[in-house]
């Protein structure tokens, strides 16, 4: 039941985020003199449609869909819950009819094309601001906060859930079920300033451990023998685990006057992390492909690992709806809202990329032809965009296959 509910919620959230993106195009088009012929919620086939007739909105009969009476915008509700669309008059840059997208000036086209990504960033900002006000889960290392206005609400204390053989935690005598309350380096490293932190989330402990790789640190631990201080010699930088323990626990950070600042700061931070992730994905993909052409077996093996990392870091609608939403829903409404903000930011970042079938790519194409002072013909634009769209469809198919394989595993 939880998985089914997660899938339903996931479909609904993705539909709202994509529809919000298209609404950004809609608003900017109307504000910049471009006629919108149809604004659709979900994808066709059409279920219902409305249009103004004699100044009043009227639901159209199915027989009227093809040649709808009245003038101007049609608002439609469609059957496939996978997004939405904004159909503008003359979307080709070569269309110069009055009220068409092609007739709009370069700055007007820029605002229309990037109106969608602006709405996605705005949605993320609003969601994160609300979370900062009611209780923000910590999902990122060094997550943005205004520490002077941050109240901690511990939901579950940080607990040792598992131990790695020969790991620092096991060597120090930590046991499964131990609760880590605080950590300090106790000025034990020469030349180091004292670093003493309360541990509210696994991220707090991981951040602390990364700062003190290779050092002996001291945890205040609550376990079977009561509360005690335990020394732990963390693994050196470059080794796989600093502590060698699986951690569980959660806490929320609640702000008051700084909630909008936290919302904006975290939106910017996650945007940076998203672009960094896209860059890493592209690097691993190209590095992996090129390495496969090398005659050295070790280099080819490294390339195979890079390709596996690229595959594991990509998730499409099947993975998001089938895995992420059910998982985050089980963690609580705050975690689910955080996921919605992440996906909204991801939609914005992806659409900014210079890929012709996406908003950023269409803008770049228009900009290049404007700088060259040449006309971008409808045939040229359709040829470039269709090839890019085909490549995206192939990539989406590959990602979907990877998602299904992960679900089966």
mmCIF file of N, CA and C in Angstrom, residues 58-193:
data_model
loop_
_atom_site.group_PDB
_atom_site.id
_atom_site.type_symbol
_atom_site.label_atom_id
_atom_site.label_comp_id
_atom_site.label_asym_id
_atom_site.label_seq_id
_atom_site.Cartn_x
_atom_site.Cartn_y
_atom_site.Cartn_z
ATOM 1 N N UNK A 58 -16.770 28.589 -21.165
ATOM 2 C CA UNK A 58 -17.739 27.528 -21.368
ATOM 3 C C UNK A 58 -17.019 26.216 -21.655
ATOM 4 N N UNK A 59 -17.516 25.139 -21.031
ATOM 5 C CA UNK A 59 -16.952 23.832 -21.333
ATOM 6 C C UNK A 59 -17.390 23.397 -22.721
ATOM 7 N N UNK A 60 -16.435 22.964 -23.517
ATOM 8 C CA UNK A 60 -16.713 22.570 -24.892
ATOM 9 C C UNK A 60 -17.181 21.117 -24.964
ATOM 10 N N UNK A 61 -18.132 20.870 -25.861
ATOM 11 C CA UNK A 61 -18.548 19.505 -26.126
ATOM 12 C C UNK A 61 -17.465 18.800 -26.941
ATOM 13 N N UNK A 62 -17.441 17.488 -26.853
ATOM 14 C CA UNK A 62 -16.422 16.720 -27.584
ATOM 15 C C UNK A 62 -16.499 16.982 -29.078
ATOM 16 N N UNK A 63 -17.693 17.202 -29.595
ATOM 17 C CA UNK A 63 -17.864 17.466 -31.024
ATOM 18 C C UNK A 63 -17.321 18.839 -31.419
ATOM 19 N N UNK A 64 -17.063 19.688 -30.412
ATOM 20 C CA UNK A 64 -16.573 21.044 -30.700
ATOM 21 C C UNK A 64 -15.047 21.163 -30.575
ATOM 22 N N UNK A 65 -14.370 20.078 -30.173
ATOM 23 C CA UNK A 65 -12.938 20.156 -29.920
ATOM 24 C C UNK A 65 -12.144 20.526 -31.174
ATOM 25 N N UNK A 66 -12.547 19.986 -32.319
ATOM 26 C CA UNK A 66 -11.767 20.217 -33.526
ATOM 27 C C UNK A 66 -11.899 21.655 -34.002
ATOM 28 N N UNK A 67 -13.113 22.150 -34.054
ATOM 29 C CA UNK A 67 -13.360 23.535 -34.462
ATOM 30 C C UNK A 67 -14.089 24.234 -33.316
ATOM 31 N N UNK A 68 -13.334 24.525 -32.263
ATOM 32 C CA UNK A 68 -13.941 25.068 -31.043
ATOM 33 C C UNK A 68 -14.503 26.459 -31.293
ATOM 34 N N UNK A 69 -15.754 26.717 -30.845
ATOM 35 C CA UNK A 69 -16.321 28.064 -30.980
ATOM 36 C C UNK A 69 -15.611 29.036 -30.052
ATOM 37 N N UNK A 70 -15.791 30.317 -30.301
ATOM 38 C CA UNK A 70 -15.155 31.322 -29.462
ATOM 39 C C UNK A 70 -13.784 31.694 -29.982
ATOM 40 N N UNK A 71 -13.073 32.471 -29.190
ATOM 41 C CA UNK A 71 -11.759 32.941 -29.611
ATOM 42 C C UNK A 71 -10.757 32.821 -28.474
ATOM 43 N N UNK A 72 -9.488 32.775 -28.860
ATOM 44 C CA UNK A 72 -8.409 32.825 -27.883
ATOM 45 C C UNK A 72 -8.090 31.491 -27.247
ATOM 46 N N UNK A 73 -7.669 31.575 -26.006
ATOM 47 C CA UNK A 73 -7.092 30.450 -25.283
ATOM 48 C C UNK A 73 -8.077 29.306 -25.037
ATOM 49 N N UNK A 74 -7.567 28.065 -25.226
ATOM 50 C CA UNK A 74 -8.277 26.862 -24.793
ATOM 51 C C UNK A 74 -7.528 26.299 -23.589
ATOM 52 N N UNK A 75 -8.245 25.996 -22.531
ATOM 53 C CA UNK A 75 -7.658 25.318 -21.373
ATOM 54 C C UNK A 75 -8.170 23.886 -21.390
ATOM 55 N N UNK A 76 -7.245 22.931 -21.389
ATOM 56 C CA UNK A 76 -7.661 21.531 -21.498
ATOM 57 C C UNK A 76 -7.146 20.704 -20.323
ATOM 58 N N UNK A 77 -7.920 19.691 -19.985
ATOM 59 C CA UNK A 77 -7.517 18.686 -19.008
ATOM 60 C C UNK A 77 -7.410 17.376 -19.771
ATOM 61 N N UNK A 78 -6.236 16.730 -19.683
ATOM 62 C CA UNK A 78 -5.960 15.563 -20.511
ATOM 63 C C UNK A 78 -5.755 14.313 -19.664
ATOM 64 N N UNK A 79 -5.642 13.165 -20.331
ATOM 65 C CA UNK A 79 -5.680 11.891 -19.627
ATOM 66 C C UNK A 79 -4.331 11.430 -19.072
ATOM 67 N N UNK A 80 -3.215 11.751 -19.717
ATOM 68 C CA UNK A 80 -1.929 11.205 -19.288
ATOM 69 C C UNK A 80 -1.289 12.098 -18.219
ATOM 70 N N UNK A 81 -1.201 11.639 -16.971
ATOM 71 C CA UNK A 81 -0.707 12.488 -15.865
ATOM 72 C C UNK A 81 0.818 12.557 -15.797
ATOM 73 N N UNK A 82 1.425 13.043 -16.869
ATOM 74 C CA UNK A 82 2.905 13.087 -16.908
ATOM 75 C C UNK A 82 3.417 14.491 -17.235
ATOM 76 N N UNK A 83 2.608 15.515 -16.981
ATOM 77 C CA UNK A 83 3.124 16.864 -17.225
ATOM 78 C C UNK A 83 2.051 17.827 -17.653
ATOM 79 N N UNK A 84 2.395 18.673 -18.606
ATOM 80 C CA UNK A 84 1.488 19.680 -19.125
ATOM 81 C C UNK A 84 2.143 20.331 -20.331
ATOM 82 N N UNK A 85 1.442 21.250 -20.981
ATOM 83 C CA UNK A 85 2.029 21.909 -22.147
ATOM 84 C C UNK A 85 1.433 23.294 -22.345
ATOM 85 N N UNK A 86 2.189 24.143 -23.033
ATOM 86 C CA UNK A 86 1.768 25.498 -23.361
ATOM 87 C C UNK A 86 2.001 25.688 -24.859
ATOM 88 N N UNK A 87 0.931 25.636 -25.616
ATOM 89 C CA UNK A 87 1.030 25.733 -27.081
ATOM 90 C C UNK A 87 0.837 27.186 -27.503
ATOM 91 N N UNK A 88 1.931 27.798 -27.960
ATOM 92 C CA UNK A 88 1.882 29.200 -28.388
ATOM 93 C C UNK A 88 1.633 29.309 -29.888
ATOM 94 N N UNK A 89 1.158 30.430 -30.299
ATOM 95 C CA UNK A 89 0.943 30.683 -31.727
ATOM 96 C C UNK A 89 2.295 30.793 -32.421
ATOM 97 N N UNK A 90 2.464 30.018 -33.483
ATOM 98 C CA UNK A 90 3.689 30.120 -34.276
ATOM 99 C C UNK A 90 4.951 29.946 -33.463
ATOM 100 N N UNK A 91 5.177 28.781 -32.888
ATOM 101 C CA UNK A 91 6.330 28.588 -32.002
ATOM 102 C C UNK A 91 7.656 28.600 -32.741
ATOM 103 N N UNK A 92 7.651 28.478 -34.055
ATOM 104 C CA UNK A 92 8.895 28.572 -34.820
ATOM 105 C C UNK A 92 9.388 30.008 -34.834
ATOM 106 N N UNK A 93 10.706 30.192 -34.713
ATOM 107 C CA UNK A 93 11.298 31.536 -34.735
ATOM 108 C C UNK A 93 11.086 32.214 -36.072
ATOM 109 N N UNK A 94 10.763 31.428 -37.121
ATOM 110 C CA UNK A 94 10.587 31.995 -38.460
ATOM 111 C C UNK A 94 9.170 32.520 -38.692
ATOM 112 N N UNK A 95 8.251 32.209 -37.791
ATOM 113 C CA UNK A 95 6.859 32.641 -37.934
ATOM 114 C C UNK A 95 6.752 34.109 -37.517
ATOM 115 N N UNK A 96 6.391 34.982 -38.449
ATOM 116 C CA UNK A 96 6.361 36.421 -38.167
ATOM 117 C C UNK A 96 4.948 36.983 -38.099
ATOM 118 N N UNK A 97 3.940 36.121 -37.933
ATOM 119 C CA UNK A 97 2.579 36.622 -37.804
ATOM 120 C C UNK A 97 2.412 37.405 -36.505
ATOM 121 N N UNK A 98 1.499 38.334 -36.506
ATOM 122 C CA UNK A 98 1.234 39.125 -35.304
ATOM 123 C C UNK A 98 0.768 38.198 -34.175
ATOM 124 N N UNK A 99 1.363 38.376 -32.998
ATOM 125 C CA UNK A 99 0.987 37.568 -31.846
ATOM 126 C C UNK A 99 1.686 36.224 -31.782
ATOM 127 N N UNK A 100 2.593 35.957 -32.749
ATOM 128 C CA UNK A 100 3.299 34.673 -32.746
ATOM 129 C C UNK A 100 4.599 34.784 -31.956
ATOM 130 N N UNK A 101 5.134 33.613 -31.550
ATOM 131 C CA UNK A 101 6.413 33.571 -30.835
ATOM 132 C C UNK A 101 7.534 34.111 -31.723
ATOM 133 N N UNK A 102 7.504 33.776 -33.002
ATOM 134 C CA UNK A 102 8.546 34.232 -33.915
ATOM 135 C C UNK A 102 8.573 35.747 -34.083
ATOM 136 N N UNK A 103 7.417 36.394 -33.946
ATOM 137 C CA UNK A 103 7.334 37.853 -34.093
ATOM 138 C C UNK A 103 7.898 38.584 -32.884
ATOM 139 N N UNK A 104 7.968 37.923 -31.745
ATOM 140 C CA UNK A 104 8.472 38.554 -30.521
ATOM 141 C C UNK A 104 9.956 38.900 -30.668
ATOM 142 N N UNK A 105 10.384 39.939 -29.938
ATOM 143 C CA UNK A 105 11.783 40.340 -29.961
ATOM 144 C C UNK A 105 12.658 39.355 -29.195
ATOM 145 N N UNK A 106 13.976 39.508 -29.330
ATOM 146 C CA UNK A 106 14.912 38.571 -28.695
ATOM 147 C C UNK A 106 14.750 38.565 -27.175
ATOM 148 N N UNK A 107 14.646 39.726 -26.546
ATOM 149 C CA UNK A 107 14.498 39.795 -25.096
ATOM 150 C C UNK A 107 13.165 39.192 -24.654
ATOM 151 N N UNK A 108 12.116 39.388 -25.468
ATOM 152 C CA UNK A 108 10.827 38.783 -25.146
ATOM 153 C C UNK A 108 10.901 37.254 -25.236
ATOM 154 N N UNK A 109 11.557 36.750 -26.281
ATOM 155 C CA UNK A 109 11.739 35.301 -26.414
ATOM 156 C C UNK A 109 12.528 34.746 -25.229
ATOM 157 N N UNK A 110 13.546 35.497 -24.782
ATOM 158 C CA UNK A 110 14.360 35.059 -23.642
ATOM 159 C C UNK A 110 13.490 34.893 -22.400
ATOM 160 N N UNK A 111 12.645 35.875 -22.131
ATOM 161 C CA UNK A 111 11.782 35.801 -20.952
ATOM 162 C C UNK A 111 10.778 34.658 -21.057
ATOM 163 N N UNK A 112 10.257 34.433 -22.273
ATOM 164 C CA UNK A 112 9.284 33.354 -22.463
ATOM 165 C C UNK A 112 9.951 31.990 -22.271
ATOM 166 N N UNK A 113 11.135 31.805 -22.880
ATOM 167 C CA UNK A 113 11.812 30.512 -22.813
ATOM 168 C C UNK A 113 12.273 30.165 -21.399
ATOM 169 N N UNK A 114 12.706 31.183 -20.646
ATOM 170 C CA UNK A 114 13.208 30.918 -19.299
ATOM 171 C C UNK A 114 12.160 31.150 -18.211
ATOM 172 N N UNK A 115 10.921 31.453 -18.629
ATOM 173 C CA UNK A 115 9.849 31.610 -17.649
ATOM 174 C C UNK A 115 9.581 30.320 -16.893
ATOM 175 N N UNK A 116 9.712 29.190 -17.583
ATOM 176 C CA UNK A 116 9.464 27.896 -16.949
ATOM 177 C C UNK A 116 10.473 27.568 -15.874
ATOM 178 N N UNK A 117 11.767 27.773 -16.180
ATOM 179 C CA UNK A 117 12.792 27.454 -15.178
ATOM 180 C C UNK A 117 12.689 28.411 -13.988
ATOM 181 N N UNK A 118 12.267 29.660 -14.253
ATOM 182 C CA UNK A 118 12.097 30.612 -13.157
ATOM 183 C C UNK A 118 11.022 30.134 -12.182
ATOM 184 N N UNK A 119 9.929 29.579 -12.721
ATOM 185 C CA UNK A 119 8.856 29.074 -11.863
ATOM 186 C C UNK A 119 9.337 27.860 -11.067
ATOM 187 N N UNK A 120 10.129 26.979 -11.695
ATOM 188 C CA UNK A 120 10.649 25.817 -10.966
ATOM 189 C C UNK A 120 11.550 26.249 -9.808
ATOM 190 N N UNK A 121 12.413 27.245 -10.031
ATOM 191 C CA UNK A 121 13.232 27.748 -8.929
ATOM 192 C C UNK A 121 12.365 28.431 -7.870
ATOM 193 N N UNK A 122 11.312 29.130 -8.303
ATOM 194 C CA UNK A 122 10.412 29.791 -7.357
ATOM 195 C C UNK A 122 9.683 28.756 -6.501
ATOM 196 N N UNK A 123 9.225 27.659 -7.120
ATOM 197 C CA UNK A 123 8.551 26.587 -6.372
ATOM 198 C C UNK A 123 9.493 26.034 -5.307
ATOM 199 N N UNK A 124 10.760 25.762 -5.705
ATOM 200 C CA UNK A 124 11.739 25.234 -4.752
ATOM 201 C C UNK A 124 11.955 26.208 -3.600
ATOM 202 N N UNK A 125 12.071 27.493 -3.918
ATOM 203 C CA UNK A 125 12.273 28.515 -2.878
ATOM 204 C C UNK A 125 11.097 28.535 -1.899
ATOM 205 N N UNK A 126 9.884 28.503 -2.413
ATOM 206 C CA UNK A 126 8.697 28.551 -1.548
ATOM 207 C C UNK A 126 8.632 27.301 -0.662
ATOM 208 N N UNK A 127 8.852 26.117 -1.258
ATOM 209 C CA UNK A 127 8.801 24.863 -0.499
ATOM 210 C C UNK A 127 9.861 24.859 0.600
ATOM 211 N N UNK A 128 11.081 25.269 0.259
ATOM 212 C CA UNK A 128 12.175 25.251 1.240
ATOM 213 C C UNK A 128 11.978 26.314 2.323
ATOM 214 N N UNK A 129 11.363 27.427 1.963
ATOM 215 C CA UNK A 129 11.060 28.455 2.971
ATOM 216 C C UNK A 129 10.034 27.932 3.976
ATOM 217 N N UNK A 130 9.004 27.246 3.463
ATOM 218 C CA UNK A 130 7.996 26.643 4.357
ATOM 219 C C UNK A 130 8.646 25.609 5.265
ATOM 220 N N UNK A 131 9.515 24.765 4.679
ATOM 221 C CA UNK A 131 10.206 23.750 5.474
ATOM 222 C C UNK A 131 11.081 24.393 6.545
ATOM 223 N N UNK A 132 11.775 25.463 6.192
ATOM 224 C CA UNK A 132 12.622 26.144 7.175
ATOM 225 C C UNK A 132 11.778 26.666 8.333
ATOM 226 N N UNK A 133 10.546 27.049 8.049
ATOM 227 C CA UNK A 133 9.652 27.594 9.076
ATOM 228 C C UNK A 133 9.100 26.490 9.984
ATOM 229 N N UNK A 134 8.710 25.336 9.374
ATOM 230 C CA UNK A 134 8.052 24.284 10.171
ATOM 231 C C UNK A 134 9.022 23.202 10.632
ATOM 232 N N UNK A 135 10.151 23.028 9.922
ATOM 233 C CA UNK A 135 11.121 21.992 10.283
ATOM 234 C C UNK A 135 11.804 21.429 9.056
ATOM 235 N N UNK A 136 13.078 21.765 8.871
ATOM 236 C CA UNK A 136 13.834 21.365 7.687
ATOM 237 C C UNK A 136 14.674 20.124 7.970
ATOM 238 N N UNK A 137 14.453 19.009 7.236
ATOM 239 C CA UNK A 137 15.341 17.850 7.408
ATOM 240 C C UNK A 137 16.723 18.163 6.846
ATOM 241 N N UNK A 138 17.754 17.593 7.428
ATOM 242 C CA UNK A 138 19.106 17.799 6.917
ATOM 243 C C UNK A 138 19.439 16.667 5.967
ATOM 244 N N UNK A 139 19.568 16.995 4.690
ATOM 245 C CA UNK A 139 19.808 16.004 3.650
ATOM 246 C C UNK A 139 21.179 16.155 3.000
ATOM 247 N N UNK A 140 21.797 17.333 3.139
ATOM 248 C CA UNK A 140 23.072 17.606 2.482
ATOM 249 C C UNK A 140 24.162 17.831 3.519
ATOM 250 N N UNK A 141 25.378 17.460 3.184
ATOM 251 C CA UNK A 141 26.499 17.828 4.038
ATOM 252 C C UNK A 141 26.711 19.338 3.918
ATOM 253 N N UNK A 142 27.011 19.970 5.049
ATOM 254 C CA UNK A 142 27.177 21.433 5.095
ATOM 255 C C UNK A 142 25.939 22.153 4.558
ATOM 256 N N UNK A 143 24.752 21.617 4.888
ATOM 257 C CA UNK A 143 23.507 22.217 4.415
ATOM 258 C C UNK A 143 23.368 23.639 4.931
ATOM 259 N N UNK A 144 22.928 24.541 4.047
ATOM 260 C CA UNK A 144 22.844 25.964 4.389
ATOM 261 C C UNK A 144 21.891 26.196 5.562
ATOM 262 N N UNK A 145 22.365 26.961 6.538
ATOM 263 C CA UNK A 145 21.557 27.335 7.699
ATOM 264 C C UNK A 145 21.964 28.727 8.157
ATOM 265 N N UNK A 146 21.070 29.377 8.854
ATOM 266 C CA UNK A 146 21.422 30.584 9.602
ATOM 267 C C UNK A 146 21.487 30.133 11.056
ATOM 268 N N UNK A 147 22.694 29.820 11.530
ATOM 269 C CA UNK A 147 22.861 29.150 12.814
ATOM 270 C C UNK A 147 22.340 29.971 13.993
ATOM 271 N N UNK A 148 22.358 31.298 13.843
ATOM 272 C CA UNK A 148 21.868 32.135 14.943
ATOM 273 C C UNK A 148 20.346 32.070 15.076
ATOM 274 N N UNK A 149 19.664 31.527 14.078
ATOM 275 C CA UNK A 149 18.207 31.412 14.108
ATOM 276 C C UNK A 149 17.821 30.003 13.686
ATOM 277 N N UNK A 150 18.359 29.005 14.399
ATOM 278 C CA UNK A 150 18.115 27.611 14.032
ATOM 279 C C UNK A 150 17.872 26.770 15.287
ATOM 280 N N UNK A 151 16.619 26.379 15.474
ATOM 281 C CA UNK A 151 16.252 25.528 16.604
ATOM 282 C C UNK A 151 16.266 24.071 16.146
ATOM 283 N N UNK A 152 16.917 23.205 16.910
ATOM 284 C CA UNK A 152 17.033 21.793 16.542
ATOM 285 C C UNK A 152 15.918 20.983 17.192
ATOM 286 N N UNK A 153 15.214 20.197 16.375
ATOM 287 C CA UNK A 153 14.177 19.300 16.868
ATOM 288 C C UNK A 153 14.604 17.873 16.531
ATOM 289 N N UNK A 154 15.095 17.132 17.527
ATOM 290 C CA UNK A 154 15.593 15.769 17.290
ATOM 291 C C UNK A 154 14.412 14.819 17.178
ATOM 292 N N UNK A 155 14.330 14.114 16.040
ATOM 293 C CA UNK A 155 13.273 13.128 15.834
ATOM 294 C C UNK A 155 13.756 11.746 16.277
ATOM 295 N N UNK A 156 14.936 11.350 15.788
ATOM 296 C CA UNK A 156 15.560 10.086 16.192
ATOM 297 C C UNK A 156 17.037 10.354 16.415
ATOM 298 N N UNK A 157 17.620 9.984 17.574
ATOM 299 C CA UNK A 157 19.044 10.234 17.814
ATOM 300 C C UNK A 157 19.929 9.434 16.859
ATOM 301 N N UNK A 158 21.157 9.900 16.668
ATOM 302 C CA UNK A 158 22.093 9.224 15.760
ATOM 303 C C UNK A 158 22.561 7.925 16.394
ATOM 304 N N UNK A 159 22.244 6.830 15.727
ATOM 305 C CA UNK A 159 22.478 5.491 16.279
ATOM 306 C C UNK A 159 23.344 4.665 15.338
ATOM 307 N N UNK A 160 24.260 3.878 15.926
ATOM 308 C CA UNK A 160 25.073 2.953 15.137
ATOM 309 C C UNK A 160 24.188 1.792 14.700
ATOM 310 N N UNK A 161 23.990 1.642 13.378
ATOM 311 C CA UNK A 161 23.118 0.590 12.869
ATOM 312 C C UNK A 161 23.868 -0.635 12.401
ATOM 313 N N UNK A 162 25.125 -0.465 11.973
ATOM 314 C CA UNK A 162 25.937 -1.585 11.500
ATOM 315 C C UNK A 162 27.406 -1.195 11.598
ATOM 316 N N UNK A 163 28.271 -2.195 11.590
ATOM 317 C CA UNK A 163 29.712 -1.968 11.699
ATOM 318 C C UNK A 163 30.442 -2.680 10.569
ATOM 319 N N UNK A 164 31.453 -2.009 10.026
ATOM 320 C CA UNK A 164 32.285 -2.591 8.976
ATOM 321 C C UNK A 164 33.453 -3.328 9.634
ATOM 322 N N UNK A 165 33.716 -4.542 9.177
ATOM 323 C CA UNK A 165 34.850 -5.297 9.720
ATOM 324 C C UNK A 165 36.144 -4.513 9.538
ATOM 325 N N UNK A 166 36.948 -4.472 10.605
ATOM 326 C CA UNK A 166 38.230 -3.751 10.609
ATOM 327 C C UNK A 166 38.080 -2.239 10.437
ATOM 328 N N UNK A 167 36.853 -1.730 10.609
ATOM 329 C CA UNK A 167 36.629 -0.289 10.526
ATOM 330 C C UNK A 167 36.993 0.401 11.826
ATOM 331 N N UNK A 168 37.108 1.722 11.761
ATOM 332 C CA UNK A 168 37.506 2.498 12.940
ATOM 333 C C UNK A 168 36.517 2.329 14.087
ATOM 334 N N UNK A 169 35.234 2.277 13.777
ATOM 335 C CA UNK A 169 34.209 2.153 14.824
ATOM 336 C C UNK A 169 34.341 0.837 15.572
ATOM 337 N N UNK A 170 34.519 -0.250 14.831
ATOM 338 C CA UNK A 170 34.624 -1.573 15.469
ATOM 339 C C UNK A 170 35.906 -1.673 16.287
ATOM 340 N N UNK A 171 36.996 -1.130 15.739
ATOM 341 C CA UNK A 171 38.272 -1.150 16.452
ATOM 342 C C UNK A 171 38.184 -0.362 17.755
ATOM 343 N N UNK A 172 37.367 0.696 17.779
ATOM 344 C CA UNK A 172 37.238 1.527 18.980
ATOM 345 C C UNK A 172 36.316 0.915 20.026
ATOM 346 N N UNK A 173 35.579 -0.134 19.661
ATOM 347 C CA UNK A 173 34.684 -0.777 20.619
ATOM 348 C C UNK A 173 33.258 -0.289 20.558
ATOM 349 N N UNK A 174 32.916 0.495 19.548
ATOM 350 C CA UNK A 174 31.523 0.917 19.386
ATOM 351 C C UNK A 174 30.673 -0.287 19.019
ATOM 352 N N UNK A 175 29.414 -0.295 19.458
ATOM 353 C CA UNK A 175 28.527 -1.421 19.210
ATOM 354 C C UNK A 175 27.250 -0.962 18.523
ATOM 355 N N UNK A 176 26.617 -1.902 17.823
ATOM 356 C CA UNK A 176 25.325 -1.614 17.196
ATOM 357 C C UNK A 176 24.324 -1.224 18.283
ATOM 358 N N UNK A 177 23.623 -0.127 18.070
ATOM 359 C CA UNK A 177 22.669 0.368 19.063
ATOM 360 C C UNK A 177 23.192 1.532 19.881
ATOM 361 N N UNK A 178 24.525 1.777 19.835
ATOM 362 C CA UNK A 178 25.088 2.928 20.553
ATOM 363 C C UNK A 178 24.583 4.228 19.943
ATOM 364 N N UNK A 179 24.269 5.198 20.808
ATOM 365 C CA UNK A 179 23.813 6.515 20.369
ATOM 366 C C UNK A 179 24.949 7.514 20.555
ATOM 367 N N UNK A 180 25.305 8.220 19.475
ATOM 368 C CA UNK A 180 26.381 9.226 19.535
ATOM 369 C C UNK A 180 25.751 10.579 19.829
ATOM 370 N N UNK A 181 26.118 11.175 20.956
ATOM 371 C CA UNK A 181 25.518 12.438 21.402
ATOM 372 C C UNK A 181 26.325 13.650 20.975
ATOM 373 N N UNK A 182 27.668 13.539 21.041
ATOM 374 C CA UNK A 182 28.523 14.668 20.669
ATOM 375 C C UNK A 182 29.891 14.136 20.251
ATOM 376 N N UNK A 183 30.691 14.993 19.652
ATOM 377 C CA UNK A 183 32.031 14.606 19.205
ATOM 378 C C UNK A 183 32.972 15.790 19.355
ATOM 379 N N UNK A 184 34.255 15.487 19.638
ATOM 380 C CA UNK A 184 35.266 16.533 19.753
ATOM 381 C C UNK A 184 36.625 15.952 19.391
ATOM 382 N N UNK A 185 37.496 16.830 18.883
ATOM 383 C CA UNK A 185 38.880 16.390 18.671
ATOM 384 C C UNK A 185 39.701 16.604 19.940
ATOM 385 N N UNK A 186 39.108 17.315 20.926
ATOM 386 C CA UNK A 186 39.727 17.518 22.237
ATOM 387 C C UNK A 186 41.120 18.117 22.134
ATOM 388 N N UNK A 187 41.332 18.907 21.060
ATOM 389 C CA UNK A 187 42.638 19.537 20.813
ATOM 390 C C UNK A 187 43.761 18.496 20.777
ATOM 391 N N UNK A 188 43.405 17.247 20.358
ATOM 392 C CA UNK A 188 44.389 16.172 20.409
ATOM 393 C C UNK A 188 45.387 16.220 19.258
ATOM 394 N N UNK A 189 45.024 16.901 18.165
ATOM 395 C CA UNK A 189 45.972 16.977 17.051
ATOM 396 C C UNK A 189 46.801 18.249 17.194
ATOM 397 N N UNK A 190 48.078 18.120 16.951
ATOM 398 C CA UNK A 190 49.000 19.238 17.156
ATOM 399 C C UNK A 190 48.635 20.404 16.241
ATOM 400 N N UNK A 191 48.483 21.575 16.825
ATOM 401 C CA UNK A 191 48.171 22.773 16.042
ATOM 402 C C UNK A 191 46.693 22.925 15.700
ATOM 403 N N UNK A 192 45.845 21.976 16.119
ATOM 404 C CA UNK A 192 44.412 22.046 15.803
ATOM 405 C C UNK A 192 43.662 22.841 16.870
ATOM 406 N N UNK A 193 42.655 23.584 16.442
ATOM 407 C CA UNK A 193 41.764 24.229 17.396
ATOM 408 C C UNK A 193 40.711 23.217 17.824
#
